[in-house]
Short mmCIF file of C-alpha atoms in Angstrom, two decimals:
data_model
loop_
_atom_site.label_atom_id
_atom_site.label_comp_id
_atom_site.label_asym_id
_atom_site.label_seq_id
_atom_site.Cartn_x
_atom_site.Cartn_y
_atom_site.Cartn_z
CA MET A 17 17.10 -12.01 2.78
CA ARG A 18 19.30 -12.01 -0.34
CA GLU A 19 16.61 -11.27 -2.88
CA GLU A 20 14.95 -8.63 -0.76
CA LEU A 21 18.31 -6.99 -0.14
CA LEU A 22 19.01 -7.01 -3.87
CA ARG A 23 15.62 -5.48 -4.61
CA ILE A 24 16.44 -2.61 -2.23
CA ILE A 25 19.89 -1.81 -3.59
CA GLU A 26 18.86 -2.42 -7.18
CA LYS A 27 16.89 0.80 -6.98
CA ASN A 28 19.26 2.70 -4.73
CA SER A 29 22.81 1.48 -4.31
CA ARG A 30 23.74 4.51 -2.22
CA ILE A 31 21.33 3.75 0.61
CA ASP A 32 23.03 3.51 4.02
CA LEU A 33 23.99 0.06 5.21
CA LYS A 34 22.48 1.00 8.54
CA ASP A 35 19.12 1.81 6.94
CA ILE A 36 19.09 -1.41 4.93
CA ALA A 37 19.75 -3.35 8.10
CA ILE A 38 16.79 -1.69 9.84
CA MET A 39 14.51 -2.21 6.86
CA LEU A 40 15.37 -5.89 6.76
CA GLY A 41 15.36 -6.33 10.51
CA ALA A 42 18.96 -7.58 10.36
CA GLU A 43 22.31 -6.62 11.81
CA GLU A 44 24.44 -4.17 9.90
CA ALA A 45 27.39 -6.56 9.82
CA GLU A 46 25.13 -9.29 8.46
CA VAL A 47 24.07 -7.07 5.58
CA ALA A 48 27.65 -6.03 4.89
CA ASN A 49 28.76 -9.66 4.79
CA GLU A 50 25.92 -10.61 2.51
CA ILE A 51 26.77 -7.82 0.09
CA ALA A 52 30.46 -8.74 0.15
CA ALA A 53 29.59 -12.37 -0.52
CA MET A 54 27.37 -11.43 -3.44
CA GLU A 55 30.08 -9.22 -4.88
CA LYS A 56 32.44 -12.17 -4.72
CA GLU A 57 29.93 -14.49 -6.32
CA LYS A 58 29.38 -11.96 -9.09
CA ILE A 59 25.74 -11.60 -8.21
CA ILE A 60 26.43 -7.94 -7.61
CA CYS A 61 28.56 -6.95 -10.58
CA GLY A 62 29.03 -3.25 -9.99
CA TYR A 63 27.51 0.01 -8.81
CA TYR A 64 26.78 2.51 -11.52
CA THR A 65 25.06 5.83 -11.74
CA LEU A 66 22.10 6.35 -14.02
CA ILE A 67 22.79 9.65 -15.75
CA ASN A 68 20.52 11.50 -18.09
CA TRP A 69 23.24 12.94 -20.32
CA ASP A 70 20.63 14.90 -22.26
CA ASN A 71 20.42 17.25 -19.30
CA THR A 72 24.14 18.00 -19.35
CA SER A 73 26.29 19.96 -21.76
CA ASP A 74 28.04 16.74 -22.70
CA GLU A 75 26.94 15.24 -26.03
CA ARG A 76 26.25 11.53 -26.06
CA VAL A 77 24.89 9.38 -28.82
CA SER A 78 23.64 5.87 -28.24
CA ALA A 79 23.01 3.24 -30.83
CA LEU A 80 21.60 -0.22 -30.83
CA ILE A 81 23.11 -2.50 -33.45
CA GLU A 82 21.58 -5.70 -34.68
CA VAL A 83 24.32 -8.13 -35.59
CA ARG A 84 24.05 -11.36 -37.51
CA VAL A 85 26.95 -13.80 -37.20
CA THR A 86 28.03 -17.28 -38.16
CA PRO A 87 28.30 -19.34 -35.01
CA GLN A 88 31.53 -21.28 -34.66
CA ARG A 89 31.81 -25.00 -34.39
CA GLY A 90 32.21 -26.09 -30.79
CA MET A 91 31.86 -22.57 -29.42
CA GLY A 92 28.46 -21.45 -30.63
CA PHE A 93 28.07 -17.75 -30.11
CA ASP A 94 30.22 -17.33 -27.02
CA ASN A 95 33.57 -16.75 -28.63
CA ILE A 96 32.44 -14.06 -31.01
CA ALA A 97 30.33 -12.41 -28.29
CA GLN A 98 33.33 -12.18 -26.03
CA ARG A 99 35.39 -10.62 -28.81
CA ILE A 100 32.76 -7.98 -29.42
CA ALA A 101 32.44 -7.33 -25.70
CA LYS A 102 36.17 -6.61 -25.39
CA TYR A 103 35.88 -3.26 -27.16
CA ASP A 104 35.65 -0.37 -24.71
CA GLU A 105 33.12 1.31 -26.97
CA VAL A 106 30.64 -1.51 -26.41
CA LYS A 107 28.33 -0.92 -23.47
CA ALA A 108 26.31 -4.10 -23.74
CA VAL A 109 26.10 -7.29 -25.75
CA TYR A 110 23.06 -9.54 -25.64
CA LEU A 111 22.42 -12.80 -27.49
CA MET A 112 18.92 -12.56 -28.92
CA SER A 113 16.20 -14.89 -30.06
CA GLY A 114 14.51 -14.06 -33.33
CA GLY A 115 15.65 -12.43 -36.56
CA PHE A 116 19.22 -11.57 -35.63
CA ASP A 117 21.85 -12.84 -33.19
CA PHE A 118 23.30 -10.03 -31.06
CA THR A 119 22.19 -6.69 -29.82
CA VAL A 120 25.23 -4.49 -29.32
CA ILE A 121 24.76 -1.20 -27.52
CA LEU A 122 27.20 1.63 -28.08
CA GLU A 123 27.53 5.03 -26.54
CA GLU A 124 29.82 7.59 -28.14
CA LYS A 125 30.36 11.32 -28.42
CA SER A 126 29.06 11.53 -31.98
CA MET A 127 27.28 9.62 -34.73
CA LYS A 128 30.51 9.70 -36.66
CA GLU A 129 32.37 7.80 -33.96
CA ILE A 130 29.67 5.17 -33.87
CA ALA A 131 29.70 4.87 -37.64
CA GLN A 132 33.43 4.48 -37.57
CA PHE A 133 33.34 1.77 -34.95
CA VAL A 134 30.69 -0.21 -36.82
CA THR A 135 32.33 0.03 -40.22
CA SER A 136 35.96 -0.33 -39.26
CA LYS A 137 35.86 -2.62 -36.24
CA LEU A 138 32.61 -4.47 -35.77
CA SER A 139 31.68 -5.43 -39.32
CA THR A 140 35.20 -6.44 -40.20
CA LEU A 141 35.23 -9.28 -37.70
CA ASP A 142 35.33 -12.62 -39.51
CA GLN A 143 32.15 -14.22 -38.26
CA ILE A 144 29.96 -11.18 -38.71
CA LEU A 145 27.57 -11.44 -41.63
CA ASN A 146 25.88 -8.07 -41.42
CA THR A 147 24.85 -5.27 -39.09
CA ALA A 148 21.98 -2.80 -38.81
CA THR A 149 22.57 0.35 -36.77
CA HIS A 150 19.70 2.11 -34.98
CA PHE A 151 20.39 5.43 -33.31
CA VAL A 152 18.54 6.36 -30.14
CA LEU A 153 16.66 9.62 -30.63
CA LYS A 154 15.32 10.18 -27.15
CA LYS A 155 15.31 8.21 -23.91
CA TYR A 156 12.01 8.15 -22.06
CA LYS A 157 12.79 5.46 -19.56
CA ASP A 158 16.01 3.65 -18.74
CA TYR A 159 16.64 0.91 -16.20
CA GLY A 160 13.10 1.28 -14.90
CA VAL A 161 13.47 4.99 -14.29
CA THR A 162 11.34 7.52 -16.13
CA MET A 163 13.54 10.30 -17.50
CA ILE A 164 10.89 13.00 -17.36
CA GLU A 165 10.16 15.34 -14.49
CA GLU A 166 9.30 13.73 -11.22
CA GLU A 167 5.65 13.69 -10.27
CA LYS A 168 4.50 15.43 -7.14
CA ASP A 169 2.69 13.75 -4.28
CA GLU A 170 -0.85 14.89 -4.98
CA ARG A 171 -2.49 13.22 -2.03
CA MET A 172 -4.25 15.36 0.52
CA LEU A 173 -1.96 15.92 3.50
CA VAL A 174 -4.29 14.33 6.02
CA THR A 175 -6.89 11.65 5.37
CA PRO A 176 -8.58 9.12 7.66
CA MET B 13 -38.81 28.82 9.78
CA ARG B 14 -38.56 25.27 10.97
CA ASP B 15 -35.14 23.82 11.75
CA PRO B 16 -34.13 22.13 8.49
CA ILE B 17 -31.63 19.84 10.22
CA SER B 18 -32.40 16.42 11.59
CA LYS B 19 -31.53 15.68 15.14
CA VAL B 20 -29.38 12.73 14.20
CA ALA B 21 -27.29 14.83 11.81
CA LYS B 22 -26.94 17.62 14.31
CA ASP B 23 -25.87 15.27 17.08
CA MET B 24 -23.26 13.60 14.92
CA LYS B 25 -19.76 14.75 15.92
CA PRO B 26 -17.66 16.05 13.03
CA SER B 27 -14.63 13.92 12.21
CA GLY B 28 -11.57 14.73 14.31
CA ILE B 29 -9.48 14.44 11.20
CA ARG B 30 -11.48 17.14 9.48
CA LYS B 31 -10.56 19.69 12.14
CA PHE B 32 -6.90 18.89 11.76
CA PHE B 33 -7.14 18.89 8.00
CA ASP B 34 -8.42 22.46 8.03
CA ILE B 35 -5.31 23.63 9.91
CA VAL B 36 -2.93 21.65 7.71
CA SER B 37 -4.42 22.80 4.43
CA GLU B 38 -3.59 26.40 5.39
CA MET B 39 0.10 25.53 5.47
CA THR B 40 1.73 25.28 2.09
CA ASP B 41 5.13 23.99 3.18
CA ALA B 42 4.06 21.26 5.58
CA ILE B 43 5.21 17.71 5.00
CA SER B 44 2.96 14.92 6.08
CA LEU B 45 2.95 11.58 7.79
CA GLY B 46 -0.79 11.81 8.00
CA VAL B 47 -2.33 10.12 5.02
CA GLY B 48 -4.50 7.05 5.08
CA GLU B 49 -3.86 5.97 1.52
CA PRO B 50 -1.03 4.29 -0.39
CA ASP B 51 1.71 6.39 -1.98
CA PHE B 52 1.91 4.02 -4.93
CA ASP B 53 -0.01 4.77 -8.08
CA THR B 54 -2.50 2.14 -9.17
CA PRO B 55 -0.42 -0.37 -11.19
CA TRP B 56 -0.50 0.60 -14.84
CA HIS B 57 -2.07 -2.60 -16.16
CA ILE B 58 -5.05 -1.95 -13.88
CA ARG B 59 -5.37 1.68 -14.94
CA GLU B 60 -5.02 0.62 -18.55
CA GLU B 61 -7.98 -1.74 -18.18
CA GLY B 62 -10.07 1.14 -16.86
CA ILE B 63 -9.04 3.29 -19.82
CA TYR B 64 -9.82 0.46 -22.23
CA SER B 65 -13.30 0.06 -20.77
CA LEU B 66 -13.91 3.76 -21.40
CA GLU B 67 -12.62 3.47 -24.95
CA LYS B 68 -14.98 0.59 -25.56
CA GLY B 69 -17.83 2.80 -24.38
CA ARG B 70 -18.59 0.81 -21.25
CA THR B 71 -20.16 3.81 -19.64
CA PHE B 72 -23.51 2.31 -18.66
CA TYR B 73 -24.78 1.15 -15.26
CA THR B 74 -23.83 -2.34 -14.19
CA SER B 75 -26.32 -4.56 -12.39
CA ASN B 76 -26.98 -3.33 -8.85
CA ALA B 77 -24.80 -5.83 -7.07
CA GLY B 78 -21.95 -5.33 -9.54
CA LEU B 79 -20.50 -6.82 -12.72
CA LYS B 80 -20.92 -10.56 -12.74
CA GLU B 81 -17.34 -10.99 -13.91
CA LEU B 82 -16.06 -8.97 -10.96
CA LYS B 83 -18.20 -10.81 -8.44
CA ILE B 84 -16.82 -14.11 -9.73
CA GLU B 85 -13.26 -12.79 -9.43
CA ILE B 86 -13.97 -11.61 -5.88
CA CYS B 87 -15.11 -15.13 -4.98
CA ASN B 88 -12.04 -16.64 -6.66
CA TYR B 89 -9.84 -14.24 -4.73
CA LEU B 90 -11.39 -15.05 -1.36
CA LYS B 91 -11.07 -18.74 -2.12
CA ARG B 92 -7.46 -18.35 -3.20
CA LYS B 93 -6.35 -16.12 -0.34
CA MET B 94 -8.52 -17.18 2.59
CA ASN B 95 -10.11 -20.45 1.51
CA LEU B 96 -13.58 -18.91 1.80
CA ASP B 97 -16.47 -20.05 -0.37
CA TYR B 98 -19.04 -17.44 -1.36
CA ASN B 99 -21.72 -17.67 -4.00
CA HIS B 100 -21.20 -14.82 -6.46
CA ASN B 101 -24.90 -14.66 -7.28
CA GLU B 102 -26.33 -14.36 -3.83
CA GLU B 103 -23.64 -13.41 -1.35
CA VAL B 104 -21.55 -10.66 -2.94
CA ILE B 105 -22.05 -6.95 -3.56
CA VAL B 106 -19.69 -4.43 -5.15
CA THR B 107 -19.84 -1.12 -3.30
CA VAL B 108 -18.54 2.44 -3.49
CA GLY B 109 -15.49 1.79 -1.37
CA GLY B 110 -15.45 -0.18 1.84
CA SER B 111 -17.19 2.84 3.39
CA GLU B 112 -20.46 2.24 1.62
CA ALA B 113 -20.34 -1.42 2.58
CA ILE B 114 -20.05 -0.43 6.26
CA ASP B 115 -23.02 1.89 5.92
CA ILE B 116 -25.39 -0.48 4.13
CA ALA B 117 -24.42 -3.45 6.29
CA LEU B 118 -25.37 -1.48 9.40
CA ARG B 119 -28.56 -0.15 7.85
CA ALA B 120 -29.55 -3.63 6.75
CA MET B 121 -29.09 -5.09 10.22
CA ILE B 122 -29.88 -2.41 12.79
CA ASP B 123 -33.26 -1.36 14.21
CA PRO B 124 -33.65 1.68 16.47
CA GLY B 125 -32.16 0.91 19.84
CA ASP B 126 -30.04 -2.05 18.74
CA GLU B 127 -26.58 -1.83 20.21
CA VAL B 128 -23.50 -2.06 18.01
CA LEU B 129 -20.10 -2.72 19.56
CA VAL B 130 -17.39 -0.53 18.10
CA PRO B 131 -13.84 -1.16 19.31
CA GLN B 132 -11.76 2.03 19.29
CA PRO B 133 -9.31 3.44 18.27
CA SER B 134 -10.69 2.69 14.84
CA TYR B 135 -11.73 4.19 11.56
CA VAL B 136 -13.84 7.28 11.87
CA SER B 137 -17.07 6.19 10.20
CA TYR B 138 -18.38 3.29 12.28
CA VAL B 139 -20.00 5.34 15.05
CA PRO B 140 -21.69 7.89 12.72
CA CYS B 141 -22.98 5.08 10.49
CA VAL B 142 -24.48 3.33 13.52
CA GLU B 143 -26.11 6.59 14.54
CA LEU B 144 -27.52 7.18 11.06
CA ALA B 145 -29.01 3.69 11.23
CA ARG B 146 -30.62 4.82 14.52
CA GLY B 147 -28.61 2.24 16.40
CA VAL B 148 -26.75 2.78 19.64
CA PRO B 149 -22.97 2.68 19.31
CA VAL B 150 -21.26 1.07 22.29
CA VAL B 151 -17.57 1.87 22.23
CA ILE B 152 -15.05 -0.65 23.49
CA ASN B 153 -11.85 1.14 24.47
CA LEU B 154 -8.97 -1.04 23.41
CA LYS B 155 -5.84 -0.98 25.51
CA ALA B 156 -2.22 -0.32 24.67
CA GLU B 157 -1.18 -3.10 27.05
CA ASN B 158 -2.99 -5.59 24.78
CA GLU B 159 -1.38 -3.95 21.76
CA PHE B 160 -4.88 -2.77 20.89
CA ARG B 161 -6.27 -6.23 20.23
CA LEU B 162 -9.86 -6.94 21.16
CA THR B 163 -10.01 -9.49 23.97
CA LYS B 164 -12.78 -11.87 24.90
CA GLU B 165 -13.12 -10.21 28.32
CA GLU B 166 -13.54 -6.72 26.87
CA LEU B 167 -16.15 -8.06 24.50
CA LEU B 168 -18.12 -9.82 27.24
CA GLU B 169 -18.06 -6.71 29.45
CA HIS B 170 -19.93 -4.67 26.85
CA ILE B 171 -22.55 -7.15 25.71
CA THR B 172 -26.15 -6.52 26.80
CA ASP B 173 -29.49 -7.98 25.74
CA LYS B 174 -29.64 -5.33 23.05
CA THR B 175 -26.26 -6.06 21.49
CA LYS B 176 -26.74 -7.16 17.91
CA VAL B 177 -23.59 -6.44 15.95
CA LEU B 178 -19.85 -6.28 16.61
CA VAL B 179 -17.73 -4.22 14.24
CA LEU B 180 -14.36 -5.90 13.90
CA PRO B 181 -11.81 -3.51 12.38
CA PHE B 182 -8.63 -5.54 11.94
CA PRO B 183 -5.94 -5.10 10.62
CA ASN B 184 -6.59 -1.81 12.33
CA ASN B 185 -6.42 1.77 11.25
CA PRO B 186 -4.96 3.65 13.21
CA THR B 187 -3.10 1.24 15.51
CA GLY B 188 -1.78 -1.28 13.00
CA ALA B 189 -2.95 -4.07 15.32
CA ILE B 190 -4.01 -7.41 13.91
CA LEU B 191 -5.91 -10.35 15.39
CA GLU B 192 -4.43 -13.80 15.24
CA LYS B 193 -6.32 -17.03 14.88
CA LYS B 194 -6.52 -17.66 18.62
CA ASP B 195 -7.91 -14.15 19.23
CA LEU B 196 -10.48 -14.67 16.51
CA GLU B 197 -11.51 -18.05 17.89
CA GLU B 198 -12.19 -16.58 21.31
CA ILE B 199 -14.20 -13.72 19.86
CA ALA B 200 -16.08 -16.13 17.61
CA ARG B 201 -17.03 -18.29 20.56
CA VAL B 202 -18.53 -15.30 22.35
CA CYS B 203 -20.40 -14.14 19.25
CA ILE B 204 -21.93 -17.56 18.69
CA GLU B 205 -22.85 -17.99 22.33
CA LYS B 206 -24.42 -14.51 22.60
CA ASP B 207 -25.91 -14.64 19.09
CA ILE B 208 -24.09 -11.55 17.82
CA TYR B 209 -23.37 -10.71 14.19
CA VAL B 210 -20.02 -9.42 13.02
CA ILE B 211 -19.20 -6.74 10.47
CA SER B 212 -15.58 -7.49 9.74
CA ASP B 213 -13.79 -4.61 8.02
CA GLU B 214 -10.81 -6.29 6.40
CA ILE B 215 -9.79 -3.53 4.02
CA TYR B 216 -6.15 -3.92 5.09
CA SER B 217 -6.16 -7.72 4.81
CA GLU B 218 -3.35 -7.76 2.22
CA LEU B 219 -1.12 -5.63 4.41
CA THR B 220 -0.05 -7.92 7.22
CA TYR B 221 3.57 -8.60 8.05
CA SER B 222 3.64 -11.60 10.33
CA GLY B 223 1.89 -14.19 8.23
CA LYS B 224 -1.28 -14.26 6.22
CA HIS B 225 -4.42 -12.47 7.29
CA ILE B 226 -7.18 -14.67 8.66
CA SER B 227 -10.80 -13.61 8.34
CA ILE B 228 -13.20 -14.28 11.19
CA ALA B 229 -15.49 -15.75 8.54
CA CYS B 230 -13.01 -18.64 8.34
CA ILE B 231 -13.70 -19.65 11.94
CA GLU B 232 -16.26 -22.41 12.18
CA GLY B 233 -19.80 -21.18 12.70
CA MET B 234 -18.94 -17.58 11.81
CA LYS B 235 -19.52 -17.30 8.07
CA GLU B 236 -23.28 -17.38 8.60
CA ARG B 237 -23.09 -14.46 11.03
CA THR B 238 -20.41 -12.34 9.35
CA VAL B 239 -20.51 -9.51 6.85
CA LEU B 240 -17.03 -9.48 5.39
CA ILE B 241 -15.95 -6.12 4.00
CA ASN B 242 -12.97 -5.59 1.79
CA GLY B 243 -11.97 -3.51 -1.19
CA PHE B 244 -9.35 -2.37 -3.64
CA SER B 245 -8.15 0.88 -2.09
CA LYS B 246 -5.33 -0.37 0.09
CA ALA B 247 -4.27 -3.61 -1.55
CA TYR B 248 -4.09 -2.26 -5.10
CA ALA B 249 -3.57 1.44 -4.33
CA MET B 250 -6.96 2.31 -5.80
CA THR B 251 -8.42 4.75 -3.26
CA GLY B 252 -9.70 7.23 -5.81
CA TRP B 253 -11.53 4.54 -7.80
CA ARG B 254 -13.95 4.20 -4.88
CA LEU B 255 -14.48 0.49 -5.03
CA GLY B 256 -15.06 -2.06 -2.32
CA TYR B 257 -17.19 -5.11 -1.71
CA ALA B 258 -19.01 -7.06 0.92
CA CYS B 259 -19.80 -10.74 1.28
CA ALA B 260 -22.56 -11.93 3.56
CA PRO B 261 -25.15 -14.65 3.98
CA LYS B 262 -27.98 -14.36 1.45
CA ILE B 263 -30.53 -13.20 4.03
CA ILE B 264 -28.42 -10.13 4.90
CA MET B 265 -27.12 -9.58 1.40
CA GLU B 266 -30.61 -9.28 -0.10
CA GLN B 267 -31.32 -6.34 2.16
CA MET B 268 -27.93 -4.74 1.56
CA ILE B 269 -28.47 -4.93 -2.19
CA LYS B 270 -31.92 -3.36 -1.78
CA ILE B 271 -30.52 -0.38 0.15
CA HIS B 272 -27.58 -0.05 -2.25
CA GLN B 273 -29.94 -0.15 -5.21
CA PHE B 274 -31.99 2.80 -3.94
CA ALA B 275 -29.10 4.84 -2.54
CA ILE B 276 -26.32 4.23 -5.05
CA MET B 277 -27.66 2.23 -7.99
CA CYS B 278 -24.29 0.65 -8.72
CA ALA B 279 -20.59 1.16 -8.14
CA PRO B 280 -18.62 3.04 -10.84
CA THR B 281 -18.43 0.95 -13.99
CA THR B 282 -14.92 1.98 -15.04
CA SER B 283 -13.61 1.06 -11.61
CA GLN B 284 -15.29 -2.31 -11.77
CA TYR B 285 -13.59 -3.21 -15.04
CA ALA B 286 -10.24 -2.11 -13.65
CA ALA B 287 -10.85 -4.17 -10.51
CA VAL B 288 -11.38 -7.34 -12.56
CA GLU B 289 -7.85 -6.89 -13.89
CA ALA B 290 -6.55 -6.17 -10.37
CA LEU B 291 -7.92 -9.45 -9.04
CA LYS B 292 -6.91 -11.48 -12.08
CA ASN B 293 -3.35 -10.23 -12.50
CA GLY B 294 -2.51 -8.10 -9.49
CA ASP B 295 -1.09 -10.56 -6.95
CA ALA B 296 2.51 -9.68 -7.80
CA ASP B 297 1.81 -5.95 -7.41
CA VAL B 298 0.41 -6.56 -3.96
CA ASP B 299 3.49 -8.59 -2.98
CA ARG B 300 5.80 -5.86 -4.23
CA MET B 301 3.97 -3.12 -2.33
CA ARG B 302 3.71 -5.23 0.83
CA GLU B 303 7.46 -5.84 0.80
CA SER B 304 8.08 -2.13 0.53
CA TYR B 305 5.60 -1.26 3.30
CA ASN B 306 7.22 -3.84 5.51
CA GLN B 307 10.67 -2.27 5.07
CA ARG B 308 9.32 1.16 5.89
CA ARG B 309 7.42 -0.26 8.86
CA LYS B 310 10.59 -1.70 10.36
CA TYR B 311 12.43 1.52 9.66
CA LEU B 312 9.73 3.68 11.25
CA VAL B 313 9.34 1.52 14.37
CA HIS B 314 13.11 1.51 14.85
CA GLU B 315 13.47 5.26 14.43
CA LEU B 316 10.52 6.09 16.70
CA ASN B 317 11.75 3.87 19.50
CA ASP B 318 15.22 5.26 19.00
CA MET B 319 14.05 8.85 19.48
CA GLY B 320 12.04 7.89 22.53
CA LEU B 321 8.55 7.66 21.06
CA ASP B 322 7.57 4.27 22.43
CA CYS B 323 5.53 2.07 20.17
CA PHE B 324 4.62 -1.58 19.99
CA GLU B 325 5.35 -3.37 16.75
CA PRO B 326 2.28 -3.16 14.53
CA TYR B 327 1.80 -6.13 12.21
CA GLY B 328 -0.85 -4.73 9.88
CA ALA B 329 -2.02 -1.81 7.71
CA PHE B 330 0.46 1.05 7.24
CA TYR B 331 0.37 2.86 10.54
CA VAL B 332 2.44 3.05 13.69
CA PHE B 333 0.74 4.25 16.87
CA PRO B 334 3.37 5.63 19.25
CA CYS B 335 2.65 6.73 22.82
CA ILE B 336 3.41 10.30 23.86
CA LYS B 337 2.04 10.21 27.39
CA LYS B 338 5.44 10.80 28.97
CA PHE B 339 5.59 14.34 27.59
CA GLY B 340 2.59 15.38 29.64
CA ILE B 341 0.70 16.98 26.75
CA THR B 342 -2.35 15.84 24.82
CA SER B 343 -2.23 14.24 21.39
CA ASP B 344 -3.88 17.32 19.98
CA GLU B 345 -1.28 19.64 21.49
CA PHE B 346 1.54 17.40 20.30
CA ALA B 347 0.21 17.25 16.76
CA THR B 348 -0.57 20.97 16.60
CA ARG B 349 2.82 22.00 17.96
CA LEU B 350 4.65 19.57 15.72
CA LEU B 351 2.83 21.08 12.79
CA MET B 352 3.50 24.67 13.82
CA GLU B 353 7.09 24.22 14.93
CA GLU B 354 8.43 21.63 12.53
CA LYS B 355 5.76 21.61 9.84
CA VAL B 356 5.06 17.92 9.99
CA ALA B 357 1.45 16.75 9.88
CA ILE B 358 0.60 13.76 12.03
CA VAL B 359 -2.90 12.75 13.07
CA PRO B 360 -3.63 12.78 16.81
CA GLY B 361 -4.86 9.44 18.14
CA THR B 362 -8.01 11.09 19.45
CA ALA B 363 -9.31 11.42 15.89
CA PHE B 364 -10.03 7.70 16.14
CA GLY B 365 -11.76 7.68 19.50
CA ASP B 366 -11.29 9.12 22.96
CA CYS B 367 -9.05 6.26 24.00
CA GLY B 368 -6.57 7.37 21.33
CA GLU B 369 -5.57 10.12 23.75
CA GLY B 370 -1.86 9.96 24.42
CA PHE B 371 -1.13 8.41 21.02
CA LEU B 372 -0.39 9.51 17.47
CA ARG B 373 -1.04 7.86 14.16
CA ILE B 374 1.98 7.93 11.92
CA SER B 375 1.52 6.62 8.42
CA TYR B 376 4.28 4.88 6.49
CA ALA B 377 2.66 5.23 3.12
CA TYR B 378 5.70 7.30 2.14
CA SER B 379 9.04 6.52 0.53
CA ILE B 380 11.99 5.89 2.85
CA ASP B 381 13.52 9.17 1.72
CA ASN B 382 10.40 11.10 2.72
CA LEU B 383 10.13 9.23 6.00
CA LYS B 384 13.71 10.14 6.73
CA ILE B 385 13.19 13.86 6.23
CA ALA B 386 9.98 13.91 8.24
CA LEU B 387 11.39 11.79 11.07
CA GLY B 388 14.41 14.07 11.30
CA ARG B 389 12.03 16.90 12.09
CA VAL B 390 10.01 14.80 14.53
CA ARG B 391 13.23 13.91 16.32
CA LYS B 392 14.15 17.56 16.70
CA PHE B 393 10.72 18.28 18.11
CA VAL B 394 10.84 15.35 20.54
CA GLU B 395 14.24 16.48 21.82
CA ARG B 396 12.84 19.94 22.43
CA LEU B 397 9.86 18.48 24.28
CA GLU B 398 12.13 16.37 26.43
CA ASN B 399 14.16 19.42 27.39
CA GLU B 400 11.02 21.35 28.27
CA HIS B 401 9.68 18.47 30.24
CA SER B 402 12.86 17.99 32.27
CA THR B 403 13.16 21.68 33.09
CA THR B 404 9.58 22.06 34.27
#
């Protein structure tokens, strides 16, 4: 039941507990316990809202930064990754395979703020060799959701 | 002037769905629980393969029976899913939807006067196709108390010396009923004993929710007397591609291919290329869609029972078939009033045979959110009916 439950709330975390229980053919309390257990086990790590800020009056700028670092003896990449992750400005940090080490994702009010963070905070960390900043121009799809207008149901209303 | 119309065409009853469709299409703000096709789009990798085939200029006919590559994949699929062995050269044909397969199978097997057993409620085209083949349709009225399964006794009751073919429409549209192995074994025994052929329409085979679908062709002694029909519409959400297939013993298949060759030439080429991709890399898509259908199924059954529309739990396809007999009105009245008063389109059970009277077909090929809105309206309507019924 766990995985199926996760697949349901992954797409809609606001769905009623009662409805989930019916969809899974389980008791409501059972579902609630399962969710609580997964929260505790850090399988469920939070409930966020996917917002298309472009459609608001609020300005947001996102950037994806490639970071190359010198791994530390005995710690590999973990220590430096955790240091980067501590900054509030940082939305995500991933260790990557390939030509660079980390992808760091930032979201700020302006390009200037992002530039400032990269030059004054990120690149001054000891282990960091260099960075390459890529600004996001337009989001078409995020977290599996297409950001353009929703498509209508074009099926005929009644078919055999 | 002479009457231009043939007797067989004139005598053919128009589809019950058609009548309802005409009313619904006049209403712009109606919401529907009435469709017989998936709400998912065809998975992108399958569509992409169709587009690629167009880009490559694959716009010619394929061989009559279908692309060799596709026929091989169909055989691999049936082996993988049902452990069935068919020879792609001699026993497989790619058709224009499952519908064409039903038509040519009947035309290949039926002589004037041959009786064809058609269990109902079932898909709308079996009886007309039998009539067009100049056969005699013999309807078996399935019963709610058996959860609309076909029983050995019902089968035996309708067999005569002229009975040649049994149409076996499971998992069933509109009831959602399935047949389990023991049901199939009993039916198979009768068919073998009475020397009857089976046209098994398994278009919903991927959509079963209580274990894997079993084809009657898997029962010993049945493959040689079965035309297995399946397709891509329901499993891969490919209704508009119009692509299905049939597998049958060589002796039947040769005739089916002949009829198909003169009537159709070949199934759409673009669709055939897309279907190869569906069979090769589509298993995960089917699993994903099945899981979602299953959740909606449970939700719908729960809500319907909760509002007092009694229904048995259907284990196949994407329909629930609730009973409305307690309200003392016909399916047609119920559906028409529901449409007029609450603007929800549901298909009356009678569209699928006279014995569908007193039932409705509700489709769950809709997102949970849409189901919720529509069921809210149905609930309001049912409450109103209950009040009327108790005051009269």
